XYZ file of C-alpha atoms in Angstrom:
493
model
C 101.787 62.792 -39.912
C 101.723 65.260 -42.243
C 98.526 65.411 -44.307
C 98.889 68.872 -46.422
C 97.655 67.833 -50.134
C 100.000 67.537 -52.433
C 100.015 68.765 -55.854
C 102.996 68.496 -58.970
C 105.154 71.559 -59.832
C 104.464 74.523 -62.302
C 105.664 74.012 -65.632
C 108.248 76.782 -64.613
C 109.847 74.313 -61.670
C 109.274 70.885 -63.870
C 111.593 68.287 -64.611
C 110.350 69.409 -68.469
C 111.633 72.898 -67.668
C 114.525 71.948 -66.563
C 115.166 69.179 -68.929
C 114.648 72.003 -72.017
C 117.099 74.755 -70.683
C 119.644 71.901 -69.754
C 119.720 70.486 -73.130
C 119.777 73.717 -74.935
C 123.108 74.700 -72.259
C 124.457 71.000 -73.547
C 124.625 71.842 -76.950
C 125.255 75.248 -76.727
C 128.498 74.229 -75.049
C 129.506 71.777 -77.488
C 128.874 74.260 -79.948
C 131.723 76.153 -78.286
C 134.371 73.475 -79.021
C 132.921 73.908 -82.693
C 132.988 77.925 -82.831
C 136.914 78.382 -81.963
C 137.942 75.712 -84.879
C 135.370 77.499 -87.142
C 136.476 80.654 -86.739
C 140.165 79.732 -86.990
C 139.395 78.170 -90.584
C 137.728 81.203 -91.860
C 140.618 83.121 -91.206
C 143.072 80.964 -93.163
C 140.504 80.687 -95.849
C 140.213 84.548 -96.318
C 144.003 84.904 -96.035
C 144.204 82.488 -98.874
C 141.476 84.166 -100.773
C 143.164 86.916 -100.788
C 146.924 85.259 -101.902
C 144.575 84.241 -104.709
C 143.517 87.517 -105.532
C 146.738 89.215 -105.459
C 148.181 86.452 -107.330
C 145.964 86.836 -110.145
C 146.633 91.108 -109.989
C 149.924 90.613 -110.208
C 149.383 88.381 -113.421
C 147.954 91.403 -114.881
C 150.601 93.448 -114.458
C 153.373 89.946 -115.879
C 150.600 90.552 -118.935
C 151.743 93.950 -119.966
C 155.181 94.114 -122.295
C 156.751 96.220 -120.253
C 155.263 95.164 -116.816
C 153.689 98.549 -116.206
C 149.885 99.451 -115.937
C 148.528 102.790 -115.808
C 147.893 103.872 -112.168
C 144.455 104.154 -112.079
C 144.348 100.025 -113.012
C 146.898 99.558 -110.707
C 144.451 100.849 -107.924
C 141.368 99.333 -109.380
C 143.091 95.540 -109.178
C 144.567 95.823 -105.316
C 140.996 97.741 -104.494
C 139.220 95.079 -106.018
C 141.680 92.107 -104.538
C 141.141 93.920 -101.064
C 144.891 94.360 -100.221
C 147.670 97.219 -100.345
C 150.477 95.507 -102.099
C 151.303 92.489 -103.596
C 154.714 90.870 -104.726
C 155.192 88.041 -106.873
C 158.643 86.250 -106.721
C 160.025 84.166 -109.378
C 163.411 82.401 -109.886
C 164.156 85.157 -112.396
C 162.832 88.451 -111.236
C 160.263 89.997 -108.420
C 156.993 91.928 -109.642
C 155.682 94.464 -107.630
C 152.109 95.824 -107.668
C 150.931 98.302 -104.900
C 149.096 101.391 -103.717
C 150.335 104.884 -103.806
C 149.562 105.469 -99.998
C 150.881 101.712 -99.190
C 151.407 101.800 -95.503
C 155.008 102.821 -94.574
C 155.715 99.517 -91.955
C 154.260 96.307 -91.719
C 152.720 95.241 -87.815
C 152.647 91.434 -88.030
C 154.134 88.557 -90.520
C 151.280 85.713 -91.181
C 153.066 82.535 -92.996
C 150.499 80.324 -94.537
C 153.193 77.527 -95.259
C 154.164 77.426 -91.501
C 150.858 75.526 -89.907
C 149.510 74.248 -86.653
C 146.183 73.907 -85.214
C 146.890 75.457 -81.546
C 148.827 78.740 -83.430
C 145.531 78.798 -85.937
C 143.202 78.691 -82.758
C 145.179 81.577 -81.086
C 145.923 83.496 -83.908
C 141.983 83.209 -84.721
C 140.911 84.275 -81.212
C 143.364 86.814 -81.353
C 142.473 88.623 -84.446
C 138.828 88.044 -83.550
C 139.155 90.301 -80.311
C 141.655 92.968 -82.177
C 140.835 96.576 -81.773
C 143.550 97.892 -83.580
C 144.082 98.316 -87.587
C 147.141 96.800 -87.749
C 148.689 95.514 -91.245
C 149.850 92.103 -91.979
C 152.000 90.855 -94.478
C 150.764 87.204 -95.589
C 153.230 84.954 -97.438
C 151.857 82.052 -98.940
C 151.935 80.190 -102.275
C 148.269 80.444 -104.213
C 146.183 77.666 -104.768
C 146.639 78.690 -108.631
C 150.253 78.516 -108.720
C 151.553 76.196 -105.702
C 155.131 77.082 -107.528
C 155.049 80.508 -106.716
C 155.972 82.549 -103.632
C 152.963 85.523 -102.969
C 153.238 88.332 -100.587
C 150.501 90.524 -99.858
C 149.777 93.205 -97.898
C 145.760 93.536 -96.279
C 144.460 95.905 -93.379
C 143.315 93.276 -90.449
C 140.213 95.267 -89.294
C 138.696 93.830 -92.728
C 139.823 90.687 -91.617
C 138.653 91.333 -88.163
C 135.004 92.531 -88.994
C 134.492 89.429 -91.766
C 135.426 87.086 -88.722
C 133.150 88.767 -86.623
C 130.234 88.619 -88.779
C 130.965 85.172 -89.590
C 130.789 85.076 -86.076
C 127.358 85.841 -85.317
C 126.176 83.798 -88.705
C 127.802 80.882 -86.521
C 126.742 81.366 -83.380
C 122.682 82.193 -84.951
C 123.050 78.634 -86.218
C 124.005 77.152 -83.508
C 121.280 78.479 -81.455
C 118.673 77.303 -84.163
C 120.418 73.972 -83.840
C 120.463 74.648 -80.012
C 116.803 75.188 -80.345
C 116.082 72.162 -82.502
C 118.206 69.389 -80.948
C 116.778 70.477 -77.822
C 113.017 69.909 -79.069
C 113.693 67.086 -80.188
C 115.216 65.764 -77.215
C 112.809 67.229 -75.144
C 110.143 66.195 -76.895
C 111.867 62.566 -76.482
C 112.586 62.372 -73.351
C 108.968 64.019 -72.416
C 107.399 61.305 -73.395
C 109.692 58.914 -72.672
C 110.612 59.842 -68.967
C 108.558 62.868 -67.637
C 105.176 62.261 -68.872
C 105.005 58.981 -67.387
C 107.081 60.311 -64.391
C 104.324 62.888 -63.949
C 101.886 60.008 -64.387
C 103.159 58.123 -62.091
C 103.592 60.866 -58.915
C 99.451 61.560 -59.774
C 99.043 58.336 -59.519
C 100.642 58.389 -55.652
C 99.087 61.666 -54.766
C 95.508 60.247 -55.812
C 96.211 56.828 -54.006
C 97.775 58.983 -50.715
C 94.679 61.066 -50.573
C 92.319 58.403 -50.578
C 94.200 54.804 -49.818
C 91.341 52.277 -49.420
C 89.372 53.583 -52.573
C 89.930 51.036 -55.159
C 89.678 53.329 -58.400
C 93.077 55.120 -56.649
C 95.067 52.036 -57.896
C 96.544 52.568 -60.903
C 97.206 50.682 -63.686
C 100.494 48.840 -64.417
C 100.365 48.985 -68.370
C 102.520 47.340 -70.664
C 105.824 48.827 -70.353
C 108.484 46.393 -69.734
C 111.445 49.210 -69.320
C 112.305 50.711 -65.735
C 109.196 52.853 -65.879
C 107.289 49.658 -66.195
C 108.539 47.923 -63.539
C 108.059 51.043 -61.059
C 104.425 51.117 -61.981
C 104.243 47.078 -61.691
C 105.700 47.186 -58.117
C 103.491 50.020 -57.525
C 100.604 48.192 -58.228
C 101.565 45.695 -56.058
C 102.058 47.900 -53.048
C 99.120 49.430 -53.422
C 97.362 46.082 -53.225
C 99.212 45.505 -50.476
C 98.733 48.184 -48.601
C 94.964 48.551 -49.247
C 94.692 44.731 -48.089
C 96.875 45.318 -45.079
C 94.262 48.984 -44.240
C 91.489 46.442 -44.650
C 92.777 43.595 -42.509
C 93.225 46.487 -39.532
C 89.894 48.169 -40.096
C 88.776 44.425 -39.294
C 90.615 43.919 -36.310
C 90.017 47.593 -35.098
C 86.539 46.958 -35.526
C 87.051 43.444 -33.727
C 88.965 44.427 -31.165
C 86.320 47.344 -30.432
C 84.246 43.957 -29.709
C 86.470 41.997 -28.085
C 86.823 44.725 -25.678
C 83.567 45.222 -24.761
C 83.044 41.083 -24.432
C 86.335 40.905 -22.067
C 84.944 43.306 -20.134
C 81.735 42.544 -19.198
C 83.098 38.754 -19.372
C 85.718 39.074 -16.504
C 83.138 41.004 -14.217
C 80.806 37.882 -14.809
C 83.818 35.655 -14.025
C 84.458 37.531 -11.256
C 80.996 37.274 -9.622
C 81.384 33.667 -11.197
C 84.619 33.242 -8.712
C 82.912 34.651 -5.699
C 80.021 32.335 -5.789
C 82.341 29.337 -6.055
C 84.417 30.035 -3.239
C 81.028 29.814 -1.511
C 80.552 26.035 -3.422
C 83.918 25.462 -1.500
C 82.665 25.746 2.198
C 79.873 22.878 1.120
C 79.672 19.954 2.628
C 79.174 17.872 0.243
C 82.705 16.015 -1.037
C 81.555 15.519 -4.841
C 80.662 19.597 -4.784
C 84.458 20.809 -3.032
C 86.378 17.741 -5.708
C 84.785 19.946 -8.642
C 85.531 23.733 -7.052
C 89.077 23.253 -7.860
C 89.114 22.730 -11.728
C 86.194 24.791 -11.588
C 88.225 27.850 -10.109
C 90.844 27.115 -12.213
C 89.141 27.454 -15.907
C 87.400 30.431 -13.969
C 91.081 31.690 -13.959
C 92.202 31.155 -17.065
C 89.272 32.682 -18.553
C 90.216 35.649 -16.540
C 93.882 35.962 -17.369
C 92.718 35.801 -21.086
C 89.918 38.455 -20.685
C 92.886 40.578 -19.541
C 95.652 39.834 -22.031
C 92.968 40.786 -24.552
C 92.089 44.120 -22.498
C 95.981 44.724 -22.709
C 96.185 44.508 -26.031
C 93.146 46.316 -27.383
C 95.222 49.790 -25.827
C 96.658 51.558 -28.507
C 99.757 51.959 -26.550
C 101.401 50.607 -23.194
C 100.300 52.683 -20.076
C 103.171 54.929 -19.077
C 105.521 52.934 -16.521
C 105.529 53.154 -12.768
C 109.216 53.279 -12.066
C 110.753 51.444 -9.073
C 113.746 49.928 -7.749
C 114.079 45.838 -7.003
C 116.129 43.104 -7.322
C 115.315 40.607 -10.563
C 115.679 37.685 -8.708
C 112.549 38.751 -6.544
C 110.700 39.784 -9.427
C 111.321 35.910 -10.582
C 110.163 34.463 -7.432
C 107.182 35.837 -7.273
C 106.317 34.374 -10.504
C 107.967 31.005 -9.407
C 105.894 31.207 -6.271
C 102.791 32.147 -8.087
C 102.860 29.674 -10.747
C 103.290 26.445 -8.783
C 101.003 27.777 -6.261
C 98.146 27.451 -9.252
C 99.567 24.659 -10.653
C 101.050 22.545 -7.751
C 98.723 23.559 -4.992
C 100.978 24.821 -1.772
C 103.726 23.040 -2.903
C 107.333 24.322 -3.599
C 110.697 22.405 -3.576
C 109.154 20.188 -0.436
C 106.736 22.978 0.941
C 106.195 26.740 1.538
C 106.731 27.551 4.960
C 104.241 25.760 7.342
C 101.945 25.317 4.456
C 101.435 21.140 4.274
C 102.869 19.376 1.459
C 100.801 17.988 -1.318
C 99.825 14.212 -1.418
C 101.092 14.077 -5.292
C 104.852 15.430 -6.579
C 104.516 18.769 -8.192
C 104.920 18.028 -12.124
C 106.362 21.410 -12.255
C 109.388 22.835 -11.901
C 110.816 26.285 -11.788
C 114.768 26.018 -11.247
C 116.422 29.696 -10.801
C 120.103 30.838 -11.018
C 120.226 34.648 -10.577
C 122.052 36.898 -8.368
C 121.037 38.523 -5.724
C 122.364 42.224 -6.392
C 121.038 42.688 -10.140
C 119.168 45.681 -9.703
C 116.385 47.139 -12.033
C 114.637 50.487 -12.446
C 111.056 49.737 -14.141
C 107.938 49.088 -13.620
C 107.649 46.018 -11.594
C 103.578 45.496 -13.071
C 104.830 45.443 -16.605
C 107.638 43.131 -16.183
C 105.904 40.636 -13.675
C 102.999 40.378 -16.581
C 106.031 39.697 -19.675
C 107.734 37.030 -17.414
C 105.117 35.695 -16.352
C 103.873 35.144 -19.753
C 107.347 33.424 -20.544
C 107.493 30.946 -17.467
C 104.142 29.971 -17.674
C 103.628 29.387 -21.576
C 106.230 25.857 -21.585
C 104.410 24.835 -18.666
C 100.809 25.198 -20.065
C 102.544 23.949 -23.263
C 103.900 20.266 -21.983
C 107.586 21.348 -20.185
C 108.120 20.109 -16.552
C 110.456 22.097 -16.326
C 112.055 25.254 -16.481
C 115.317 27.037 -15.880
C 116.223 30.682 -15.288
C 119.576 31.696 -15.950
C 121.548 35.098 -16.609
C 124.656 36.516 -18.401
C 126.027 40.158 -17.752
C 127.040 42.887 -20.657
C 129.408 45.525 -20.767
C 129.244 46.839 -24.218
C 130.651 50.592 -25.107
C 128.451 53.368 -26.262
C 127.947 53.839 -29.529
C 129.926 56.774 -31.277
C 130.899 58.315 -28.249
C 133.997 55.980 -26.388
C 134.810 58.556 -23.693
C 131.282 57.540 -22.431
C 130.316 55.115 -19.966
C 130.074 51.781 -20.750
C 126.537 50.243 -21.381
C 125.622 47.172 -18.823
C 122.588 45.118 -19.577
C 121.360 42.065 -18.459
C 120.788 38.674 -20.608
C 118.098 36.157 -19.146
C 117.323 33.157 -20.677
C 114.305 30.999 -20.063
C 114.850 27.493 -20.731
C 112.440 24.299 -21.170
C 112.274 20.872 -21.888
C 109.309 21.128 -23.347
C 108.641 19.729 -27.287
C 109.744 23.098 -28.684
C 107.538 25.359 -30.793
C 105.747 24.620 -33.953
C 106.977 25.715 -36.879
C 103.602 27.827 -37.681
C 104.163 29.351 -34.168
C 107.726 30.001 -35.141
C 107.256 31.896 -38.188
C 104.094 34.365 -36.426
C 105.958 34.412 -33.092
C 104.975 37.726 -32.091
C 102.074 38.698 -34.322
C 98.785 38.595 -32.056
C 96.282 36.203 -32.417
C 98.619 33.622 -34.847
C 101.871 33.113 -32.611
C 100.109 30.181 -30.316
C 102.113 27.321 -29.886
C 99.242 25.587 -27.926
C 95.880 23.930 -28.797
C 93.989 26.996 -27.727
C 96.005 29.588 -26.715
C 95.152 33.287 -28.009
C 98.435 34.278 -29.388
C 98.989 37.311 -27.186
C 101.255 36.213 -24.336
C 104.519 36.444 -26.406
C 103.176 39.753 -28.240
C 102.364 41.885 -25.155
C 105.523 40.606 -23.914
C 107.826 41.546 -26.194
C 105.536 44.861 -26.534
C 106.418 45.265 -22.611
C 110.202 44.435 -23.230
C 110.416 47.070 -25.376
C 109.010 50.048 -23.644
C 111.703 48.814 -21.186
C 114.381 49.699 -24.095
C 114.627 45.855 -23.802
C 114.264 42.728 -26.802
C 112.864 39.375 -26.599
C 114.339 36.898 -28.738
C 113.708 33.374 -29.649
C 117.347 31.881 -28.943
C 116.995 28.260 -29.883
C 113.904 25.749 -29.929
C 113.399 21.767 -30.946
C 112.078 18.643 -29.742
C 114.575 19.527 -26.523
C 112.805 22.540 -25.525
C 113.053 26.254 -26.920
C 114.988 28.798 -24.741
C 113.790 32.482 -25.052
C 116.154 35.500 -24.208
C 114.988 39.057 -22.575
C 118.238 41.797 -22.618
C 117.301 44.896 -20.295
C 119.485 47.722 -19.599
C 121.235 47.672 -16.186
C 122.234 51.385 -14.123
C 125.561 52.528 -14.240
């Protein structure tokens, strides 16, 4: 695990950071979309302007009996109109008002009364990025006179460099409104989203640091948005997860004892066993009745002593791998089991051994092939079957069955591969089936007995046994029939 303390980001790296140069990008790109438009509408507007102003020179010369102005006025209108040359069309006769040095050819015609918004937007751009002083000739009718045809003549790089400061007023107030918008969103969505964001991952470094201190829980608050609910089932966990450290600190601590006790207990047993062997030689018939059921609770205070030594290991001891048949691996057990429980008595006898005065109420029926072989550790899975068979005996079966089904399933993601063979083996009783308290802690230790005082450890060092096999143990069925249990092991190729 990776313990290297944690700490949040520089301001520089934040979600803030970020947050403030992505909102100012935002609007700075949607002030794009506004700048083109803009800047096409200026352009029309000082093209009009300037109809206007022509218009109203050329009234000045209409004003004059005989339609001629001294030169010097004649330059001080257009100069003051900003164009060349202007001519003013009636039904009945044209008036003409321009500059001695009036440039000799026009470059480009610009007809207000022909309008479209993509031809404004390019014609916009385009005069925007001119470098050349070219002249236009702009037709139009003025705002003044809507009756009238205008023509005038204007330079464009006048045109070109009142765009272009227009230009930079635009684009300096859209970076101020850049600037603002983005504040104010920042400023929002701070203390909407990050602060408590920020809050919150303290609030998991502090608790991660120190887990079992209770002033590292934080508080839930009030909030009843998505924030809120992340710090409620925060809380929560945290509960949970400091309950859950203090439940195992409990049972570390308690299995530190139980250890110890088990130990020195099965060495006292042990002596305990010796000495009543001895108590079996006596001579005395009341004294060799007893020895039995006193060996016997000798026993099972022994085989508990050692599933609780088992279990106090932090993890399995590595396996001793070996090749056998299942089917003696079961036998053994068989034989071993009645042999406690039925004296020397199995399926009519055991060799020359004699036969017991009372029917065995035990009984271990097997159906297994003879060739299944398996690589493991013969130890390990002699202690999780044995566990299985003998639990529905101890529990009120009388009997119980052994059967098998064989897998081929394909390897996963890879088809050109071997197929995968494993082996199914059910263990079946007729016992009264498990409780439904046992059911629902099947496998946790100490709270999975489905017996008046079992320990709760059989099934869980089982299964825990299984499983460093690559192996599962399920519950398959149970009821007042019996409950059958299923272990799937890998088979060789």
């Amino acid at each position: 695990m990776n313990n290297r303390h944690l700490k949040l980001p520089p301001w520089a790296k934040s979600l803030s950071a970020r947050l403030l140069v992505l909102t100012v990008s935002f609007v700075m790109l949607a002030e794009v979309f506004v700048f083109a438009p803009s800047v096409a509408r200026f352009r029309i507007d000082w093209l009009k302007a300037h109809l206007d102003s022509g218009y109203l020179a050329a009234l000045a010369l209409e004003a004059t009996p005989d339609q001629m102005i001294p030169d010097d006025l004649e330059r001080e209108l257009l100069s003051n109109a900003g164009i060349e040359a202007v001519i003013l069309r009636r039904e009945d006769r044209k008036l003409l008002l321009q500059r001695d040095d009036m440039p000799a050819k026009v470059d480009k015609d610009v007809n207000l009364s022909d309008f479209s918004i993509p031809m404004a937007l390019m014609e916009g751009l385009a005069t925007l990025s001119q470098t050349e002083n070219r002249v236009l000739r702009v037709v139009g009718m003025p705002s003044m006179a809507p009756d009238f045809e205008i023509e005038v003549l204007v330079h464009e790089d006048r045109l070109t460099e009142a765009m272009r400061n227009f230009g930079w007023r635009v684009f300096g107030l859209s970076l101020m409104i850049s600037f603002f918008t983005a504040g104010l969103v920042y400023f929002a969505l701070n203390r909407l989203l990050v602060r408590p964001m920020r809050t919150l991952t303290s609030d998991m470094i502090r608790f991660r640091e120190d887990p079992q201190d209770k002033a590292s829980l934080i508080n839930p608050g009030e909030r009843d948005d998505e924030i809120g609910v992340a710090r409620q089932e925060l809380a929560m966990m945290q509960q949970d997860i400091q309950a859950m450290l203090n439940q195992r600190r409990r049972l570390a601590a308690l299995g530190t004892a139980a250890t110890k006790i088990s130990h020195d207990l099965r060495n006292a047993l042990a002596t305990s066993m010796l000495m009543t062997e001895q108590l079996a030689k006596s001579e005395d018939d009341e004294v060799r009745a007893v020895v039995p059921r006193l060996l016997s609770s000798m026993e099972r205070a022994v085989y508990i002593s050692e599933q609780t030594l088992s279990f106090a290991r932090e993890t399995p001891p590595p396996r001793d791998l070996a090749t056998f048949t299942l089917i003696e691996l079961i036998e053994e057990i068989r034989d071993q089991i009645l042999l406690q429980k039925c004296e020397p008595l199995l399926d009519g006898g055991m060799g020359d051994a004699p036969v017991a005065s009372k029917p065995c109420p035990a009984r271990i029926e097997i159906d297994l092939p003879d060739d299944v072989m398996l690589e493991a550790d013969y130890d390990m899975l002699f202690r999780a079957f044995s566990n299985l068979m003998r639990n529905p005996l101890e529990a009120g079966a009388t009997t119980v069955t052994i059967s098998h089904k064989i897998q081929t399933e394909p390897e996963k993601g890879d088809e050109s591969a071997s197929p995968r063979r494993s082996i199914e083996v059910f263990i079946a009783d007729n016992g009264p089936g498990l409780p439904e308290k046992a059911i629902k802690n099947l496998f946790v230790p100490f709270a999975g007995s489905g017996r008046q005082g079992g320990t709760g450890l059989g099934l869980a060092i089982a299964r825990e046994l299984i499983s460093t096999h690559n192996g599962e143990l399920r519950l398959t069925a149970t009821g007042p029939d019996g409950a059958v249990f299923t272990v799937k092991l890998p088979l060789g190729n």
